[in-house]
Each structure stands twice: as C-alpha cells, then as structure tokens.
Amino acid sequence: MPENVIKLVPMSCDDLRWLEAFMRVEYPRAYAALWRDGGVAYVEETFSVEALEAEHSESGASLFRVDCDNEPAGFVRIVADKRPSESAPDSRYVYLHRIYLAQSSHGRGVGRRVMNAVMAFAADCDVIWLESMAKNGAVGFYERLGFQTVAHTVLEHPKVNPEAAGMVRMVRDNQTDA
C-alpha cells in the first residue's frame, strides 16, 4: 500500500464554506442511521458556516483540514485545555472534539496517520480525550491507538435514534507511544 502523506492544514474562516459542503456530503454517509431524519437537522445546526464560525472562534480551539496526498480528505477540531469530568486537575489536556474523514479515505491507514499527527500536535499535553459513538466501530480503532474508555454517555438530541445514541468517553496518555 503506498504511503499516504498526511498534513493538518490550519483552517481560517475562509475555509468554512468548504467544510460546510464537505460535511453535507460526508456526515450522512457515516451517520445517517444515527438519526431519525438521516442527520439533516444535525448537519444544518452543527455544520452551517455560522455554527462553524462560532466553533472556530472559541478560545483554545483549532480547526485543521486533513490533506492526504495534497487533497482534502477531512477535518479535525482540537480544543486545548478542555478537561473531561473524570480528569486529574494537575494534568494538561487536549480534547479531540471532531475527526471526520471522507469515506474514500477509509481502510487506507489515513485515520491512524491523522491520529499520529494529532498526537504530535498535542505533544506538550499529558492526555488526549475524545467521545465516540459506541456502535460505529471507532472504539476498537481508538483502543488500538492506546485510548481507554473512562465513561459511557448518551448523545442527547431530539432527532437521534435512541438505540444508536450510546457514546463512550476515551482518554489516552499522550506521553506514551501507541
């Protein structure tokens, strides 16, 4: 398998229209079954340019376009100094708030390379944490990267299918190698 060159490219407000269009296509491909309406309402409220501008301007937040072999393949949102409720007060945390990759990049090792880039970006932090849908197969992927489940939660949204709403909170000691 050829090596996929991954770059995390900092996004500006000028990139948010691309991100909105990307999520209108890619989010339903991955998560339509999670929603009673196929995810239409969630995508509208979460990935509109206005909502993305608010997220982009949040203190400590960084948005990155994921480029694979110089082509856009997804995005990640990282929030510095945001602690999970189970956190130790003397540790430095990074919250991997969002990671979405195009379906076309799945099965090619892109996700692992993106996570390695995220871990390198957060090298000065002690712990990386994230929340993942419990039933979409990502939990095993994160476990292979050294993440451990610390809590079970539920996605609260009026349009979510209750049987698919289970989530897990996962943490990884960022001072060790996966």
Short mmCIF file of C-alpha atoms in Angstrom, two decimals:
data_model
loop_
_atom_site.label_atom_id
_atom_site.label_comp_id
_atom_site.label_asym_id
_atom_site.label_seq_id
_atom_site.Cartn_x
_atom_site.Cartn_y
_atom_site.Cartn_z
CA MET A 1 0.00 0.00 0.00
CA PRO A 2 1.52 3.36 -0.93
CA GLU A 3 2.21 5.76 1.91
CA ASN A 4 -0.45 8.45 2.26
CA VAL A 5 1.18 11.77 3.12
CA ILE A 6 -0.97 13.45 5.77
CA LYS A 7 -0.92 17.13 6.64
CA LEU A 8 -3.02 19.01 9.16
CA VAL A 9 -3.60 22.37 7.49
CA PRO A 10 -4.81 25.17 9.80
CA MET A 11 -8.19 26.43 8.63
CA SER A 12 -9.24 30.05 8.52
CA CYS A 13 -12.74 31.50 8.32
CA ASP A 14 -12.28 31.49 4.53
CA ASP A 15 -12.23 27.66 4.62
CA LEU A 16 -15.57 27.23 6.39
CA ARG A 17 -17.67 27.11 3.21
CA TRP A 18 -15.56 24.17 2.03
CA LEU A 19 -16.06 22.50 5.41
CA GLU A 20 -19.82 23.05 5.33
CA ALA A 21 -20.04 21.48 1.85
CA PHE A 22 -17.77 18.59 2.88
CA MET A 23 -19.93 17.76 5.91
CA ARG A 24 -23.19 17.94 3.93
CA VAL A 25 -21.83 15.08 1.82
CA GLU A 26 -19.68 13.06 4.22
CA TYR A 27 -21.60 13.21 7.51
CA PRO A 28 -24.74 11.46 6.20
CA ARG A 29 -22.59 8.75 4.60
CA ALA A 30 -21.23 7.81 8.00
CA TYR A 31 -24.01 8.71 10.43
CA ALA A 32 -27.41 8.70 8.69
CA ALA A 33 -28.55 5.65 10.70
CA LEU A 34 -27.94 7.56 13.93
CA TRP A 35 -30.75 10.00 13.12
CA ARG A 36 -34.48 9.73 12.52
CA ASP A 37 -34.08 12.31 9.72
CA GLY A 38 -30.82 10.93 8.31
CA GLY A 39 -28.83 13.66 10.08
CA VAL A 40 -30.27 16.60 8.12
CA ALA A 41 -31.12 18.71 11.20
CA TYR A 42 -27.84 17.94 12.95
CA VAL A 43 -25.77 18.86 9.90
CA GLU A 44 -27.76 22.09 9.49
CA GLU A 45 -27.29 23.19 13.09
CA THR A 46 -23.74 21.95 13.61
CA PHE A 47 -22.01 22.48 10.27
CA SER A 48 -23.55 25.66 8.92
CA VAL A 49 -20.99 28.40 8.29
CA GLU A 50 -22.42 30.36 11.22
CA ALA A 51 -22.05 27.42 13.65
CA LEU A 52 -18.55 26.68 12.36
CA GLU A 53 -17.55 30.34 12.78
CA ALA A 54 -18.62 30.16 16.44
CA GLU A 55 -16.62 26.96 16.97
CA HIS A 56 -13.63 28.38 15.12
CA SER A 57 -13.53 31.46 17.35
CA GLU A 58 -13.75 29.54 20.65
CA SER A 59 -10.73 30.08 22.88
CA GLY A 60 -8.24 27.21 22.57
CA ALA A 61 -9.95 25.71 19.52
CA SER A 62 -8.06 24.81 16.35
CA LEU A 63 -9.64 23.60 13.13
CA PHE A 64 -7.50 21.70 10.64
CA ARG A 65 -8.27 20.42 7.18
CA VAL A 66 -6.80 16.95 6.73
CA ASP A 67 -4.94 16.68 3.45
CA CYS A 68 -3.99 13.26 2.15
CA ASP A 69 -1.50 13.35 -0.71
CA ASN A 70 -2.28 17.08 -1.12
CA GLU A 71 -6.04 16.50 -1.48
CA PRO A 72 -8.62 17.46 1.17
CA ALA A 73 -9.77 14.30 2.95
CA GLY A 74 -11.43 15.54 6.13
CA PHE A 75 -11.01 17.73 9.15
CA VAL A 76 -10.25 17.69 12.85
CA ARG A 77 -11.12 20.11 15.63
CA ILE A 78 -8.87 20.18 18.67
CA VAL A 79 -9.58 22.16 21.85
CA ALA A 80 -6.65 22.88 24.17
CA ASP A 81 -7.06 22.83 27.94
CA LYS A 82 -10.56 21.34 27.93
CA ARG A 83 -10.81 18.68 30.63
CA PRO A 84 -13.14 15.69 30.83
CA SER A 85 -15.16 15.43 34.02
CA GLU A 86 -13.01 12.48 35.19
CA SER A 87 -9.77 14.45 34.83
CA ALA A 88 -6.88 14.89 37.22
CA PRO A 89 -6.53 18.61 37.98
CA ASP A 90 -2.76 18.70 37.51
CA SER A 91 -2.69 17.23 34.00
CA ARG A 92 -2.67 19.12 30.70
CA TYR A 93 -5.49 18.01 28.41
CA VAL A 94 -6.41 18.27 24.74
CA TYR A 95 -9.91 17.43 23.56
CA LEU A 96 -10.18 15.90 20.10
CA HIS A 97 -13.64 17.30 19.53
CA ARG A 98 -14.20 16.25 15.94
CA ILE A 99 -12.49 13.99 13.46
CA TYR A 100 -14.21 13.30 10.17
CA LEU A 101 -12.61 11.67 7.17
CA ALA A 102 -14.07 11.15 3.71
CA GLN A 103 -15.41 7.65 3.13
CA SER A 104 -12.93 7.35 0.25
CA SER A 105 -10.04 7.52 2.75
CA HIS A 106 -11.28 4.64 4.93
CA GLY A 107 -9.25 1.43 5.01
CA ARG A 108 -6.07 3.08 3.76
CA GLY A 109 -4.34 3.87 7.07
CA VAL A 110 -5.30 7.54 6.84
CA GLY A 111 -7.07 7.56 10.22
CA ARG A 112 -4.01 6.21 12.02
CA ARG A 113 -1.77 8.77 10.35
CA VAL A 114 -4.18 11.58 11.22
CA MET A 115 -4.25 10.45 14.84
CA ASN A 116 -0.43 10.34 14.88
CA ALA A 117 -0.43 13.93 13.58
CA VAL A 118 -2.94 14.95 16.27
CA MET A 119 -0.82 13.32 18.97
CA ALA A 120 2.27 15.14 17.65
CA PHE A 121 0.35 18.44 17.58
CA ALA A 122 -0.61 17.87 21.23
CA ALA A 123 2.84 16.65 22.29
CA ASP A 124 3.07 19.10 25.19
CA CYS A 125 -0.18 17.78 26.70
CA ASP A 126 -0.40 14.86 29.08
CA VAL A 127 -3.76 13.45 27.99
CA ILE A 128 -5.85 13.46 24.81
CA TRP A 129 -9.51 12.68 25.20
CA LEU A 130 -12.46 12.25 22.87
CA GLU A 131 -16.01 10.99 22.71
CA SER A 132 -17.05 8.42 20.13
CA MET A 133 -20.27 6.77 19.13
CA ALA A 134 -20.27 3.38 20.83
CA LYS A 135 -21.67 1.39 17.88
CA ASN A 136 -19.84 2.75 14.83
CA GLY A 137 -16.65 0.67 15.11
CA ALA A 138 -14.38 3.58 16.03
CA VAL A 139 -13.95 2.43 19.65
CA GLY A 140 -11.75 -0.50 18.59
CA PHE A 141 -9.70 1.80 16.37
CA TYR A 142 -9.07 4.20 19.27
CA GLU A 143 -8.27 1.30 21.62
CA ARG A 144 -5.57 0.11 19.20
CA LEU A 145 -4.07 3.62 19.49
CA GLY A 146 -3.90 3.38 23.28
CA PHE A 147 -7.19 5.06 24.25
CA GLN A 148 -9.17 3.64 27.16
CA THR A 149 -12.86 4.03 27.89
CA VAL A 150 -13.46 6.02 31.08
CA ALA A 151 -17.20 6.77 30.82
CA HIS A 152 -20.36 5.90 28.94
CA THR A 153 -22.64 8.73 27.86
CA VAL A 154 -25.60 9.31 25.58
CA LEU A 155 -25.93 11.75 22.70
CA GLU A 156 -28.81 13.99 23.69
CA HIS A 157 -30.68 15.35 20.65
CA PRO A 158 -34.39 15.29 19.82
CA LYS A 159 -33.81 13.63 16.42
CA VAL A 160 -31.35 10.92 17.47
CA ASN A 161 -32.39 7.27 17.28
CA PRO A 162 -32.27 6.26 20.96
CA GLU A 163 -30.92 2.76 20.22
CA ALA A 164 -27.88 4.30 18.47
CA ALA A 165 -27.22 7.20 20.87
CA GLY A 166 -24.69 5.46 23.13
CA MET A 167 -21.29 7.11 23.36
CA VAL A 168 -18.02 6.45 25.13
CA ARG A 169 -15.54 8.91 26.55
CA MET A 170 -11.97 7.77 25.96
CA VAL A 171 -8.60 9.04 27.16
CA ARG A 172 -5.02 8.37 26.13
CA ASP A 173 -1.83 9.15 27.96
CA ASN A 174 -0.08 11.27 25.34
CA GLN A 175 3.34 10.74 26.87
CA THR A 176 3.49 7.10 25.71
CA ASP A 177 3.70 5.56 22.24
CA ALA A 178 0.78 3.59 20.80
#
